[in-house]
Amino acid sequence: RKEVEQDPGPFNVPEGATVAFNCTYSNSASQSFFWYRQDCRKEPKLLMSVYSSGNEDGRFTAQLNRASQYISLLIRDSKLSDSATYLCVVNTDSWGKFQFGAGTQVVVTP
Amino acid sequence: SAVISQKPSRDICQRGTSLTIQCQVDSQVTMMFWYRQQPGQSLTLIATANQGSEATYESGFVIDKFPISRPNLTFSTLTVSNMSPEDSSIYLCSVQDRESPTDTQYFGPGTRLTVL
């Protein structure tokens, strides 16, 4: 079983709509959680950290559910520029042990 | 966040040869890492580049195949040795610029390697 699992998608989303997707992780000792965005043929870039209480950054909302061991990302009012692959990243308290999900592809259409 | 550059950005190499990838950071960072991202896959950690000592390799990766140097807090190299087509991948360096292991990693632009 993979340590971090994501629905690969693609999620085809009309411009202006809302899309949400989850990521599950297997290590209950995981300490920190992130969403990264990766555009085609580019490096991953941090989108947001995910905090226990949930957090929002503009149109993006991230939630953490430790009991069920998943994190979620919700994108409101989708823009064409939101089209990308969203990587779920989970870290235990070991140095550099970032576990990456395979990514969820989002395609926002006009 | 730190500004990270990698050289070369891409290369096409013959099997059996070696390629050294450079990663330069514009500030001193505690931790530097090397990842591989094969086509259609997510990122896999190769090793942690330790300043002044041997790198720490993840399961499935060995020093003879992926020698790493880190002479100071702003620079590291990864060599892909005796390449085969299976080594075709994007190689990314990343850094953590704080002391906590749970802090964010930032990535360089990657080196796209094709082995013929």
Tab-separated table of C-alpha atoms in Angstrom:
chain	number	residue	atom	x	y	z
A	1	ARG	CA	0.000	0.000	0.000
A	2	LYS	CA	1.304	3.433	-0.907
A	3	GLU	CA	1.970	5.810	1.967
A	4	VAL	CA	0.114	8.637	0.288
A	5	GLU	CA	-2.725	8.000	-2.124
A	6	GLN	CA	-4.575	10.392	-4.361
A	7	ASP	CA	-7.249	10.091	-7.003
A	8	PRO	CA	-5.287	10.780	-10.193
A	9	GLY	CA	-8.262	12.422	-11.911
A	10	PRO	CA	-8.490	14.250	-14.162
A	11	PHE	CA	-11.128	16.424	-12.584
A	12	ASN	CA	-12.668	18.421	-15.404
A	13	VAL	CA	-14.074	21.587	-13.884
A	14	PRO	CA	-15.992	24.385	-15.608
A	15	GLU	CA	-14.529	27.801	-15.010
A	16	GLY	CA	-16.101	29.345	-11.915
A	17	ALA	CA	-17.100	26.024	-10.374
A	18	THR	CA	-15.865	24.420	-7.180
A	19	VAL	CA	-13.750	21.293	-7.070
A	20	ALA	CA	-12.587	19.284	-4.089
A	21	PHE	CA	-10.450	16.206	-3.713
A	22	ASN	CA	-8.825	14.198	-0.974
A	23	CYS	CA	-5.589	12.504	-0.167
A	24	THR	CA	-5.194	9.643	2.293
A	25	TYR	CA	-2.042	8.772	4.207
A	26	SER	CA	-1.105	5.589	6.000
A	27	ASN	CA	1.363	6.734	8.654
A	28	SER	CA	-0.537	7.870	11.723
A	29	ALA	CA	2.676	9.470	13.029
A	30	SER	CA	2.692	11.999	10.187
A	31	GLN	CA	3.326	15.474	11.510
A	32	SER	CA	2.913	17.933	8.718
A	33	PHE	CA	0.959	18.166	5.543
A	34	PHE	CA	1.167	20.243	2.419
A	35	TRP	CA	-0.414	20.752	-0.932
A	36	TYR	CA	1.966	21.452	-3.785
A	37	ARG	CA	1.049	22.417	-7.297
A	38	GLN	CA	2.947	21.117	-10.298
A	39	ASP	CA	2.451	22.515	-13.755
A	40	CYS	CA	3.360	20.439	-16.762
A	41	ARG	CA	7.130	20.010	-17.065
A	42	LYS	CA	7.778	22.284	-14.106
A	43	GLU	CA	8.946	21.776	-10.531
A	44	PRO	CA	6.461	21.417	-7.655
A	45	LYS	CA	5.610	24.668	-5.930
A	46	LEU	CA	4.144	25.024	-2.487
A	47	LEU	CA	0.465	25.897	-2.595
A	48	MET	CA	-0.275	25.776	1.105
A	49	SER	CA	0.475	24.028	4.338
A	50	VAL	CA	-2.388	22.185	5.988
A	51	TYR	CA	-3.048	22.874	9.649
A	52	SER	CA	-5.061	20.844	12.106
A	53	SER	CA	-7.764	23.476	12.343
A	54	GLY	CA	-8.038	23.786	8.597
A	55	ASN	CA	-6.930	26.838	6.712
A	56	GLU	CA	-7.898	29.017	3.839
A	57	ASP	CA	-5.841	30.982	1.360
A	58	GLY	CA	-8.008	32.967	-0.991
A	59	ARG	CA	-9.993	30.535	-3.087
A	60	PHE	CA	-8.197	27.512	-1.641
A	61	THR	CA	-9.270	25.698	1.512
A	62	ALA	CA	-7.365	22.809	3.055
A	63	GLN	CA	-8.634	20.487	5.749
A	64	LEU	CA	-6.971	17.780	7.821
A	65	ASN	CA	-8.814	14.840	9.329
A	66	ARG	CA	-6.389	12.978	11.561
A	67	ALA	CA	-8.937	10.407	12.718
A	68	SER	CA	-9.563	9.238	9.181
A	69	GLN	CA	-6.054	10.110	7.987
A	70	TYR	CA	-6.868	12.275	5.054
A	71	ILE	CA	-6.407	15.819	3.898
A	72	SER	CA	-8.518	17.670	1.409
A	73	LEU	CA	-8.220	20.607	-0.924
A	74	LEU	CA	-11.119	22.681	-2.157
A	75	ILE	CA	-10.832	25.233	-4.918
A	76	ARG	CA	-13.631	27.767	-5.268
A	77	ASP	CA	-14.402	29.896	-8.298
A	78	SER	CA	-11.970	27.901	-10.443
A	79	LYS	CA	-9.792	29.804	-12.891
A	80	LEU	CA	-8.252	28.486	-16.076
A	81	SER	CA	-4.876	29.046	-14.417
A	82	ASP	CA	-5.782	26.533	-11.709
A	83	SER	CA	-5.269	23.730	-14.226
A	84	ALA	CA	-2.379	21.726	-12.840
A	85	THR	CA	-1.507	18.593	-10.918
A	86	TYR	CA	-1.958	18.947	-7.179
A	87	LEU	CA	0.453	16.916	-5.069
A	88	CYS	CA	-0.375	15.863	-1.557
A	89	VAL	CA	2.726	15.790	0.649
A	90	VAL	CA	2.991	14.235	4.076
A	91	ASN	CA	5.919	14.397	6.467
A	92	THR	CA	6.732	12.428	9.597
A	93	ASP	CA	9.090	13.974	12.087
A	94	SER	CA	12.099	12.561	10.266
A	95	TRP	CA	14.290	14.896	8.323
A	96	GLY	CA	13.350	15.148	4.691
A	97	LYS	CA	10.933	12.256	4.753
A	98	PHE	CA	8.427	13.958	2.568
A	99	GLN	CA	6.096	11.412	1.056
A	100	PHE	CA	4.509	12.552	-2.163
A	101	GLY	CA	1.244	11.403	-3.593
A	102	ALA	CA	1.098	10.734	-7.303
A	103	GLY	CA	-0.966	13.857	-7.822
A	104	THR	CA	-4.508	14.800	-8.781
A	105	GLN	CA	-4.893	16.425	-12.159
A	106	VAL	CA	-7.337	19.313	-12.409
A	107	VAL	CA	-8.412	20.687	-15.764
A	108	VAL	CA	-10.443	23.882	-15.715
A	109	THR	CA	-12.362	24.454	-18.919
A	110	PRO	CA	-13.862	27.661	-20.321
B	1	SER	CA	11.974	31.353	0.168
B	2	ALA	CA	15.375	30.481	-1.248
B	3	VAL	CA	16.083	30.840	-4.963
B	4	ILE	CA	17.347	27.549	-6.366
B	5	SER	CA	18.986	26.948	-9.711
B	6	GLN	CA	19.994	23.714	-11.383
B	7	LYS	CA	22.366	23.006	-14.218
B	8	PRO	CA	21.925	21.611	-16.783
B	9	SER	CA	18.218	22.123	-17.280
B	10	ARG	CA	18.141	19.170	-19.639
B	11	ASP	CA	20.466	16.724	-21.306
B	12	ILE	CA	20.435	13.774	-23.644
B	13	CYS	CA	23.095	11.199	-22.850
B	14	GLN	CA	24.365	7.912	-24.169
B	15	ARG	CA	24.029	4.800	-22.069
B	16	GLY	CA	27.097	3.993	-19.992
B	17	THR	CA	28.089	7.617	-19.494
B	18	SER	CA	27.686	9.773	-16.392
B	19	LEU	CA	26.109	13.172	-15.823
B	20	THR	CA	26.666	15.549	-12.936
B	21	ILE	CA	23.831	17.875	-11.985
B	22	GLN	CA	24.505	21.008	-9.988
B	23	CYS	CA	22.184	22.675	-7.499
B	24	GLN	CA	22.920	26.206	-6.302
B	25	VAL	CA	20.988	28.073	-3.624
B	26	ASP	CA	21.155	31.821	-3.085
B	27	SER	CA	21.346	31.465	0.708
B	28	GLN	CA	22.690	29.018	3.250
B	29	VAL	CA	20.246	26.206	3.939
B	30	THR	CA	20.283	23.468	6.497
B	31	MET	CA	19.016	20.632	4.381
B	32	MET	CA	19.343	19.769	0.709
B	33	PHE	CA	17.687	16.804	-0.943
B	34	TRP	CA	17.721	15.088	-4.307
B	35	TYR	CA	14.567	13.629	-5.832
B	36	ARG	CA	13.711	11.774	-8.985
B	37	GLN	CA	10.436	12.053	-10.858
B	38	GLN	CA	9.986	9.466	-13.561
B	39	PRO	CA	7.470	10.045	-16.353
B	40	GLY	CA	3.934	10.018	-15.031
B	41	GLN	CA	5.100	9.311	-11.499
B	42	SER	CA	5.390	11.302	-8.326
B	43	LEU	CA	8.587	12.327	-6.624
B	44	THR	CA	10.896	9.798	-5.011
B	45	LEU	CA	13.570	10.858	-2.562
B	46	ILE	CA	17.023	9.661	-3.631
B	47	ALA	CA	19.103	11.014	-0.774
B	48	THR	CA	19.762	13.767	1.702
B	49	ALA	CA	22.895	15.746	0.897
B	50	ASN	CA	24.800	16.321	4.121
B	51	GLN	CA	27.290	19.146	4.319
B	52	GLY	CA	30.760	17.839	5.071
B	53	SER	CA	29.794	14.175	5.242
B	54	GLU	CA	28.454	11.355	3.125
B	55	ALA	CA	24.919	11.618	1.814
B	56	THR	CA	22.121	9.575	3.372
B	57	TYR	CA	20.524	7.353	0.740
B	58	GLU	CA	17.010	6.010	0.624
B	59	SER	CA	16.204	2.378	0.056
B	60	GLY	CA	16.909	1.416	-3.529
B	61	PHE	CA	19.531	4.092	-4.128
B	62	VAL	CA	23.264	3.604	-3.653
B	63	ILE	CA	26.287	5.851	-3.591
B	64	ASP	CA	28.041	4.100	-6.464
B	65	LYS	CA	25.146	4.880	-8.773
B	66	PHE	CA	24.258	8.339	-7.418
B	67	PRO	CA	27.309	9.936	-5.812
B	68	ILE	CA	26.456	13.226	-4.121
B	69	SER	CA	28.620	16.066	-2.945
B	70	ARG	CA	27.788	18.966	-0.678
B	71	PRO	CA	30.879	21.032	-0.077
B	72	ASN	CA	29.053	23.927	1.594
B	73	LEU	CA	25.628	25.148	2.685
B	74	THR	CA	24.649	26.572	-0.713
B	75	PHE	CA	25.740	23.972	-3.243
B	76	SER	CA	25.325	20.291	-4.033
B	77	THR	CA	25.884	17.957	-6.950
B	78	LEU	CA	24.268	14.682	-7.937
B	79	THR	CA	25.962	12.379	-10.420
B	80	VAL	CA	24.004	9.768	-12.309
B	81	SER	CA	26.613	7.125	-13.111
B	82	ASN	CA	26.775	4.477	-15.814
B	83	MET	CA	23.422	5.585	-17.141
B	84	SER	CA	20.804	3.361	-18.698
B	85	PRO	CA	17.497	4.309	-20.329
B	86	GLU	CA	15.764	3.529	-17.016
B	87	ASP	CA	17.520	6.574	-15.547
B	88	SER	CA	15.581	8.859	-17.871
B	89	SER	CA	13.783	11.119	-15.457
B	90	ILE	CA	13.541	14.581	-14.001
B	91	TYR	CA	16.007	15.133	-11.186
B	92	LEU	CA	15.099	17.797	-8.648
B	93	CYS	CA	16.968	19.274	-5.755
B	94	SER	CA	15.092	20.755	-2.859
B	95	VAL	CA	15.973	22.691	0.271
B	96	GLN	CA	14.615	23.298	3.694
B	97	ASP	CA	15.597	26.704	4.967
B	98	ARG	CA	14.673	26.265	8.592
B	99	GLU	CA	15.697	24.065	11.448
B	100	SER	CA	12.486	22.078	11.841
B	101	PRO	CA	12.047	18.825	9.935
B	102	THR	CA	8.404	19.653	9.369
B	103	ASP	CA	9.087	22.856	7.503
B	104	THR	CA	8.402	23.249	3.855
B	105	GLN	CA	10.732	22.166	1.095
B	106	TYR	CA	11.322	24.308	-1.958
B	107	PHE	CA	12.346	22.840	-5.262
B	108	GLY	CA	14.756	23.740	-7.982
B	109	PRO	CA	13.524	23.839	-11.586
B	110	GLY	CA	14.710	20.297	-12.261
B	111	THR	CA	17.024	18.615	-14.750
B	112	ARG	CA	15.330	16.634	-17.474
B	113	LEU	CA	17.531	13.682	-18.402
B	114	THR	CA	17.022	11.418	-21.380
B	115	VAL	CA	19.276	8.403	-21.766
B	116	LEU	CA	19.449	6.789	-25.176
